[in-house]
Amino acid sequence: MMMLRLLLGSGGSGKTTAIYQAAAEKSRSGTGDCILLVPEQYSFETERRMLQLLGPKDGQRVTVVSFRRLVDWVYRRCGKPAGTVLSDGGRSVLMSLALEEVGDTLTYYQGYKDTEELIGMLLSFEKELKQCGVSGEDFFTLHTLAGEATLKQKMEENGRILSAFEALVAQSYLDPLDDLTRILPRIQEERLFAGSAVFVDGFKDFTTQELAVLRLAMTQGEELTIALCAETLHDEEDGEGLFSPVCKTTSALMRMARENGVTVASPVLLPPGKRYHVPELAFLEQQLFRPHPEVFSEDCDHVLCYAGKSRHDEATFVAQEIRRLVMEEGYRYGDFAVIARNLQNYQGILQ
C-alpha cells in the first residue's frame, strides 16, 4: 500500500534519530529496498550512523543517497547516457556564445552583453529555472503575461538568451543541472522504486525537480517517510513563523500525495529534544523569529548581547571577554568557539 508518512520535530537530533531507527527497522524486515535520502553534506555521517545501528552486514541493506548520488544509483541500473558532461567553465563559454548569437536583438541588455557580471547573473538564473523545471523557451513565452513594459522586455530577452544557451548545450553536452529531470523517465519505465521504502531527512524544502523524484518514490514505493523540522503541521503564523517554510513544504507533499491517490498517514509529532542546557538559549531559539516574541522574565546569566560599532570593535570585545573568563573564572582557551554568520568577513581581524 502506497503511503506518505511525516515525522515532525523541532529537535534536530531527535528527528534524525527517529528517521534512522525507522529505516533500520524497515531494513531488518528484509522486504524490498530501503533507501535513505539526505543532503550531500550529511551522506558520510548518515552511512556511519547506519553502520553503528545495524552493523557492517545488515548496514548494507540500507542505501544512503543524496539527490546527486541518486542519479548515479539510477545510471548504474539503467545505463548512463552518452555525452560529454558540461563543466562550469564550459557553461560560461556557451553562455557567452549565446549572448553573441542573440546580441543584435537585445535592447535592455545591449550595454551589458559583453560583461562577465551579466554572464554570471544569467548562469545563476538559468540554474534556478532548471531547479524549478522551467526551460528558457517556457520563460520566453511567459513574457507576454508581464504588464509593465520594462519587465516584459527583460523577460523576453532573458528567455531568448537562455533558449539560445540551451540549444548550444543540447548540441554537444549533458548538463548536470538536468540530471534529476533526465532520470525521471528511467525511474518511471523501470519502476526502480517499486516495493521500496524511502526515508528522507535533513531537508526543509524541495525544488520542483526534487519533488518530481519524490512523487515517483511516493507512487511506486511501499512507503515514503519524510522527517521535517517543525512543531506543527499547519502554519499558524501566516508565513512569519520560524517553521512557516517547512509547513509550506508539508502542505505541498500532502497535496501531491492526494493528487496521486497515495494514503497520508497521521503525522507523528516527536517530543522536543534537549538542545540546550540553559533556558535562555532555548527561549531565544523559540522566540527569535516570531512576529510577536515574548519577553524572557527570568534572570539572564548565560546570554550576553553586545552591539559593536564595527567588526574590529566586535572582535576586540570577543577577545577581551575570552581573556577575562580565562584569567578570572578558570576557563581554558580550548573551551571557546567563535561563530559568525560569515566568518570570512572576520578572519583577518580575529587573527
Coordinates of C-alpha atoms in Angstrom, one line a residue:
M1 CA 0.0 0.0 0.0
M2 CA 1.4 3.3 -1.1
M3 CA 1.7 5.7 1.9
L4 CA 3.2 9.0 2.9
R5 CA 4.4 9.4 6.5
L6 CA 5.5 12.7 8.0
L7 CA 7.7 12.9 11.2
L8 CA 7.6 16.4 12.7
G9 CA 10.0 17.5 15.4
S10 CA 11.7 20.8 16.4
G11 CA 14.7 19.0 17.9
G12 CA 17.2 18.2 15.1
S13 CA 18.9 15.2 16.8
G14 CA 15.6 13.6 18.0
K15 CA 14.1 13.9 14.5
T16 CA 17.2 12.4 12.8
T17 CA 17.4 9.6 15.4
A18 CA 13.7 8.7 14.7
I19 CA 14.2 8.5 10.9
Y20 CA 17.4 6.4 11.3
Q21 CA 15.6 4.0 13.6
A22 CA 12.6 3.7 11.2
A23 CA 15.0 3.0 8.3
A24 CA 16.9 0.4 10.4
E25 CA 13.7 -1.3 11.5
K26 CA 12.4 -1.5 7.9
S27 CA 15.7 -2.9 6.7
R28 CA 15.6 -5.7 9.2
S29 CA 12.3 -6.8 7.8
G30 CA 14.1 -7.7 4.6
T31 CA 11.2 -6.8 2.3
G32 CA 12.1 -4.5 -0.6
D33 CA 14.8 -1.9 -0.9
C34 CA 15.4 0.5 1.8
I35 CA 16.7 3.9 0.7
L36 CA 17.7 6.8 3.0
L37 CA 17.8 10.2 1.2
V38 CA 19.8 13.0 2.8
P39 CA 21.6 16.2 1.7
E40 CA 25.0 15.6 0.2
Q41 CA 26.9 17.0 3.2
Y42 CA 25.3 14.6 5.5
S43 CA 25.7 11.4 3.5
F44 CA 29.0 10.2 5.1
E45 CA 27.7 10.8 8.6
T46 CA 24.5 9.0 7.8
E47 CA 26.3 6.0 6.5
R48 CA 28.4 5.9 9.7
R49 CA 25.3 6.1 11.9
M50 CA 23.5 3.3 10.0
L51 CA 26.6 1.1 10.4
Q52 CA 26.5 1.7 14.1
L53 CA 22.8 0.8 14.3
L54 CA 22.9 -2.2 12.0
G55 CA 26.5 -3.5 11.9
P56 CA 28.6 -3.9 8.8
K57 CA 26.5 -6.8 7.3
D58 CA 23.0 -5.5 7.8
G59 CA 24.0 -1.9 7.2
Q60 CA 24.4 -2.8 3.5
R61 CA 20.7 -3.3 3.3
V62 CA 20.2 0.5 3.6
T63 CA 21.2 2.5 0.5
V64 CA 22.2 6.0 1.6
V65 CA 22.0 8.6 -1.2
S66 CA 21.8 12.3 -1.8
F67 CA 19.9 13.6 -4.8
R68 CA 23.2 13.7 -6.6
R69 CA 24.1 10.1 -5.6
L70 CA 20.6 9.1 -6.6
V71 CA 21.4 10.0 -10.2
D72 CA 24.4 7.6 -10.1
W73 CA 22.2 4.9 -8.5
V74 CA 19.7 5.2 -11.4
Y75 CA 22.5 5.2 -14.0
R76 CA 24.1 2.0 -12.5
R77 CA 20.8 0.2 -13.1
C78 CA 19.7 1.7 -16.4
G79 CA 23.0 2.8 -18.0
K80 CA 24.5 6.2 -18.3
P81 CA 23.6 8.4 -21.3
A82 CA 26.4 9.0 -23.8
G83 CA 27.8 12.5 -24.0
T84 CA 30.3 15.0 -22.5
V85 CA 29.4 16.4 -19.2
L86 CA 29.2 20.2 -19.2
S87 CA 31.7 21.8 -16.8
D88 CA 31.3 25.2 -15.1
G89 CA 33.9 26.7 -17.4
G90 CA 32.1 25.3 -20.5
R91 CA 28.9 26.7 -19.2
S92 CA 30.4 30.2 -19.1
V93 CA 31.8 29.9 -22.6
L94 CA 28.5 28.7 -24.0
M95 CA 26.6 31.5 -22.3
S96 CA 29.0 34.0 -23.8
L97 CA 28.4 32.4 -27.3
A98 CA 24.6 32.6 -26.7
L99 CA 24.9 36.3 -25.9
E100 CA 26.9 36.8 -29.2
E101 CA 24.2 34.8 -31.1
V102 CA 21.3 36.9 -30.0
G103 CA 23.2 40.1 -29.2
D104 CA 21.8 42.1 -32.2
T105 CA 18.3 41.6 -30.9
L106 CA 18.9 42.8 -27.4
T107 CA 17.8 46.2 -26.2
Y108 CA 17.6 46.0 -22.4
Y109 CA 21.0 44.1 -22.1
Q110 CA 22.7 45.9 -25.1
G111 CA 25.1 47.8 -22.9
Y112 CA 26.0 44.8 -20.7
K113 CA 26.2 41.9 -23.1
D114 CA 30.0 41.7 -23.0
T115 CA 30.4 41.9 -19.3
E116 CA 31.3 38.9 -17.0
E117 CA 28.7 40.1 -14.5
L118 CA 25.9 39.5 -16.9
I119 CA 27.2 36.0 -17.7
G120 CA 27.3 35.1 -14.0
M121 CA 23.9 36.5 -13.4
L122 CA 22.4 34.6 -16.3
L123 CA 24.0 31.3 -15.3
S124 CA 22.7 31.7 -11.8
F125 CA 19.2 32.5 -13.1
E126 CA 19.4 29.5 -15.5
K127 CA 20.2 27.2 -12.6
E128 CA 17.2 28.5 -10.6
L129 CA 14.9 27.9 -13.6
K130 CA 16.3 24.4 -14.0
Q131 CA 15.5 23.6 -10.3
C132 CA 12.0 24.8 -10.9
G133 CA 11.6 22.7 -14.1
V134 CA 11.3 25.8 -16.4
S135 CA 13.1 25.9 -19.7
G136 CA 14.3 29.1 -21.4
E137 CA 11.6 28.6 -24.0
D138 CA 9.0 28.3 -21.3
F139 CA 10.2 31.5 -19.7
F140 CA 10.2 33.3 -23.1
T141 CA 6.5 32.5 -23.6
L142 CA 5.7 34.0 -20.1
H143 CA 6.9 37.5 -21.0
T144 CA 3.5 38.2 -22.7
L145 CA 1.9 38.0 -19.2
A146 CA 4.0 40.8 -17.8
G147 CA 2.1 44.0 -17.6
E148 CA 5.0 46.5 -17.0
A149 CA 6.9 47.3 -20.3
T150 CA 10.4 47.1 -18.8
L151 CA 9.7 43.8 -17.1
K152 CA 8.2 42.4 -20.2
Q153 CA 11.2 43.4 -22.3
K154 CA 13.6 42.0 -19.7
M155 CA 11.8 38.7 -19.5
E156 CA 11.7 38.4 -23.3
E157 CA 15.4 39.0 -23.7
N158 CA 16.2 36.6 -20.8
G159 CA 14.1 33.9 -22.4
R160 CA 15.7 34.5 -25.8
I161 CA 19.3 34.3 -24.3
L162 CA 18.5 31.1 -22.3
S163 CA 16.8 29.4 -25.2
A164 CA 20.0 30.0 -27.3
F165 CA 22.2 28.8 -24.5
E166 CA 20.1 25.6 -24.0
A167 CA 20.2 24.9 -27.8
L168 CA 24.0 25.2 -27.7
V169 CA 24.3 22.8 -24.8
A170 CA 21.9 20.3 -26.4
Q171 CA 24.2 20.0 -29.5
S172 CA 27.2 18.6 -27.7
Y173 CA 26.8 18.3 -23.9
L174 CA 25.0 16.8 -21.0
D175 CA 24.1 19.5 -18.4
P176 CA 24.4 18.1 -14.8
L177 CA 21.6 20.5 -13.9
D178 CA 19.3 18.3 -16.0
D179 CA 20.3 15.1 -14.3
L180 CA 17.2 14.9 -12.0
T181 CA 14.9 15.6 -14.9
R182 CA 16.8 13.2 -17.1
I183 CA 16.4 10.2 -14.7
L184 CA 12.6 10.7 -14.2
P185 CA 11.5 8.7 -17.3
R186 CA 14.0 5.9 -16.4
I187 CA 12.6 5.6 -12.9
Q188 CA 9.1 5.6 -14.4
E189 CA 9.8 3.0 -17.1
E190 CA 11.9 0.6 -14.9
R191 CA 9.9 1.2 -11.8
L192 CA 13.1 1.5 -9.7
F193 CA 11.2 2.4 -6.5
A194 CA 8.7 -0.4 -6.8
G195 CA 8.3 -2.2 -3.4
S196 CA 10.9 0.1 -1.7
A197 CA 10.7 2.2 1.4
V198 CA 12.2 5.6 1.0
F199 CA 13.2 7.7 4.1
V200 CA 14.1 11.4 3.8
D201 CA 15.8 13.6 6.4
G202 CA 17.7 16.9 6.5
F203 CA 15.6 19.0 4.1
K204 CA 13.4 21.9 4.9
D205 CA 12.1 22.3 1.3
F206 CA 12.5 20.7 -2.1
T207 CA 12.9 22.1 -5.6
T208 CA 10.5 21.2 -8.4
Q209 CA 13.0 18.7 -9.8
E210 CA 13.3 17.0 -6.3
L211 CA 9.6 16.9 -5.8
A212 CA 9.2 15.1 -9.1
V213 CA 11.6 12.4 -7.9
L214 CA 9.7 12.2 -4.6
R215 CA 6.4 11.8 -6.4
L216 CA 7.7 8.7 -8.1
A217 CA 9.1 7.4 -4.8
M218 CA 5.6 8.0 -3.4
T219 CA 3.6 6.4 -6.2
Q220 CA 5.9 3.4 -6.9
G221 CA 7.2 2.5 -3.5
E222 CA 5.7 0.9 -0.5
E223 CA 6.1 4.0 1.7
L224 CA 7.7 7.4 1.7
T225 CA 8.7 8.7 5.2
I226 CA 9.9 12.3 5.5
A227 CA 11.2 13.9 8.7
L228 CA 10.8 17.7 8.8
C229 CA 11.8 20.2 11.4
A230 CA 8.5 21.7 12.6
E231 CA 6.4 21.9 15.7
T232 CA 3.0 21.6 13.9
L233 CA 1.6 20.5 10.6
H234 CA -0.2 23.8 9.8
D235 CA 1.3 27.3 9.6
E236 CA -0.4 29.2 12.4
E237 CA 1.7 32.3 12.0
D238 CA 0.8 33.3 8.4
G239 CA 4.2 32.8 6.9
E240 CA 6.1 34.7 9.5
G241 CA 6.9 31.9 11.9
L242 CA 10.2 30.1 12.4
F243 CA 8.7 26.9 10.9
S244 CA 6.5 28.6 8.2
P245 CA 8.7 27.5 5.2
V246 CA 8.6 23.8 6.5
C247 CA 4.8 24.0 7.0
K248 CA 4.6 25.1 3.3
T249 CA 6.6 22.0 2.3
T250 CA 4.4 19.6 4.3
S251 CA 1.3 21.1 2.6
A252 CA 2.9 20.6 -0.8
L253 CA 3.8 17.0 0.0
M254 CA 0.3 16.1 1.3
R255 CA -1.3 17.8 -1.7
M256 CA 0.9 15.8 -4.1
A257 CA 0.0 12.6 -2.2
R258 CA -3.7 13.2 -2.5
E259 CA -3.4 14.1 -6.2
N260 CA -1.7 10.8 -6.9
G261 CA -4.0 8.6 -4.7
V262 CA -1.4 8.0 -2.0
T263 CA -2.6 7.5 1.5
V264 CA -1.4 10.1 4.0
A265 CA -0.8 8.6 7.5
S266 CA -1.4 10.7 10.6
P267 CA 1.7 12.9 11.1
V268 CA 3.8 11.9 14.1
L269 CA 4.8 14.8 16.3
L270 CA 8.1 13.8 18.0
P271 CA 8.9 15.1 21.5
P272 CA 11.3 18.0 21.6
G273 CA 14.9 17.1 22.2
K274 CA 17.1 18.8 24.8
R275 CA 19.2 21.0 22.6
Y276 CA 20.5 23.5 25.3
H277 CA 21.4 23.2 28.9
V278 CA 20.4 26.7 29.7
P279 CA 16.9 28.1 29.4
E280 CA 18.0 31.4 27.9
L281 CA 19.2 29.8 24.6
A282 CA 16.1 27.5 24.4
F283 CA 13.9 30.6 24.8
L284 CA 15.9 32.6 22.3
E285 CA 15.5 29.8 19.6
Q286 CA 11.8 29.7 20.2
Q287 CA 11.2 33.4 20.1
L288 CA 13.8 34.9 17.8
F289 CA 11.9 34.9 14.5
R290 CA 8.4 35.1 15.8
P291 CA 6.4 38.2 14.7
H292 CA 5.4 38.9 18.3
P293 CA 8.1 37.5 20.6
E294 CA 7.6 37.1 24.3
V295 CA 10.0 38.7 26.9
F296 CA 12.3 36.5 28.9
S297 CA 11.3 37.2 32.5
E298 CA 13.9 35.3 34.4
D299 CA 17.5 36.3 35.2
C300 CA 19.6 36.1 32.1
D301 CA 23.1 34.9 33.2
H302 CA 24.1 32.8 30.2
V303 CA 23.4 35.1 27.2
L304 CA 25.1 38.5 26.5
C305 CA 24.2 40.7 23.6
Y306 CA 26.8 43.3 22.5
A307 CA 26.3 45.8 19.7
G308 CA 29.6 46.7 18.3
K309 CA 30.4 49.8 16.3
S310 CA 32.4 47.9 13.7
R311 CA 33.8 44.4 13.0
H312 CA 37.0 45.4 14.7
D313 CA 35.1 46.5 17.8
E314 CA 33.2 43.2 17.9
A315 CA 36.4 41.2 17.6
T316 CA 38.1 43.2 20.3
F317 CA 35.2 42.6 22.6
V318 CA 35.2 38.9 21.9
A319 CA 38.9 38.6 22.6
Q320 CA 38.8 40.7 25.8
E321 CA 35.8 38.6 27.1
I322 CA 37.6 35.3 26.4
R323 CA 40.8 36.6 28.1
R324 CA 38.7 37.8 31.1
L325 CA 37.0 34.4 31.5
V326 CA 40.3 32.6 31.3
M327 CA 42.1 34.9 33.8
E328 CA 39.3 35.4 36.3
E329 CA 36.9 32.4 36.1
G330 CA 39.1 29.4 35.4
Y331 CA 38.2 28.7 31.8
R332 CA 40.7 27.3 29.3
Y333 CA 41.1 28.7 25.8
G334 CA 40.0 25.4 24.3
D335 CA 36.6 25.9 25.9
F336 CA 35.6 28.6 23.4
A337 CA 34.3 28.7 19.9
V338 CA 33.8 31.9 17.9
I339 CA 31.0 31.6 15.4
A340 CA 29.8 34.2 12.8
R341 CA 27.3 34.2 10.1
N342 CA 30.1 34.9 7.6
L343 CA 33.4 34.1 9.3
Q344 CA 35.3 35.2 6.2
N345 CA 34.5 38.8 6.9
Y346 CA 36.2 38.5 10.4
Q347 CA 39.0 36.1 9.5
G348 CA 41.9 38.7 9.3
I349 CA 40.5 40.8 12.2
L350 CA 40.2 37.8 14.5
Q351 CA 43.7 36.7 13.8

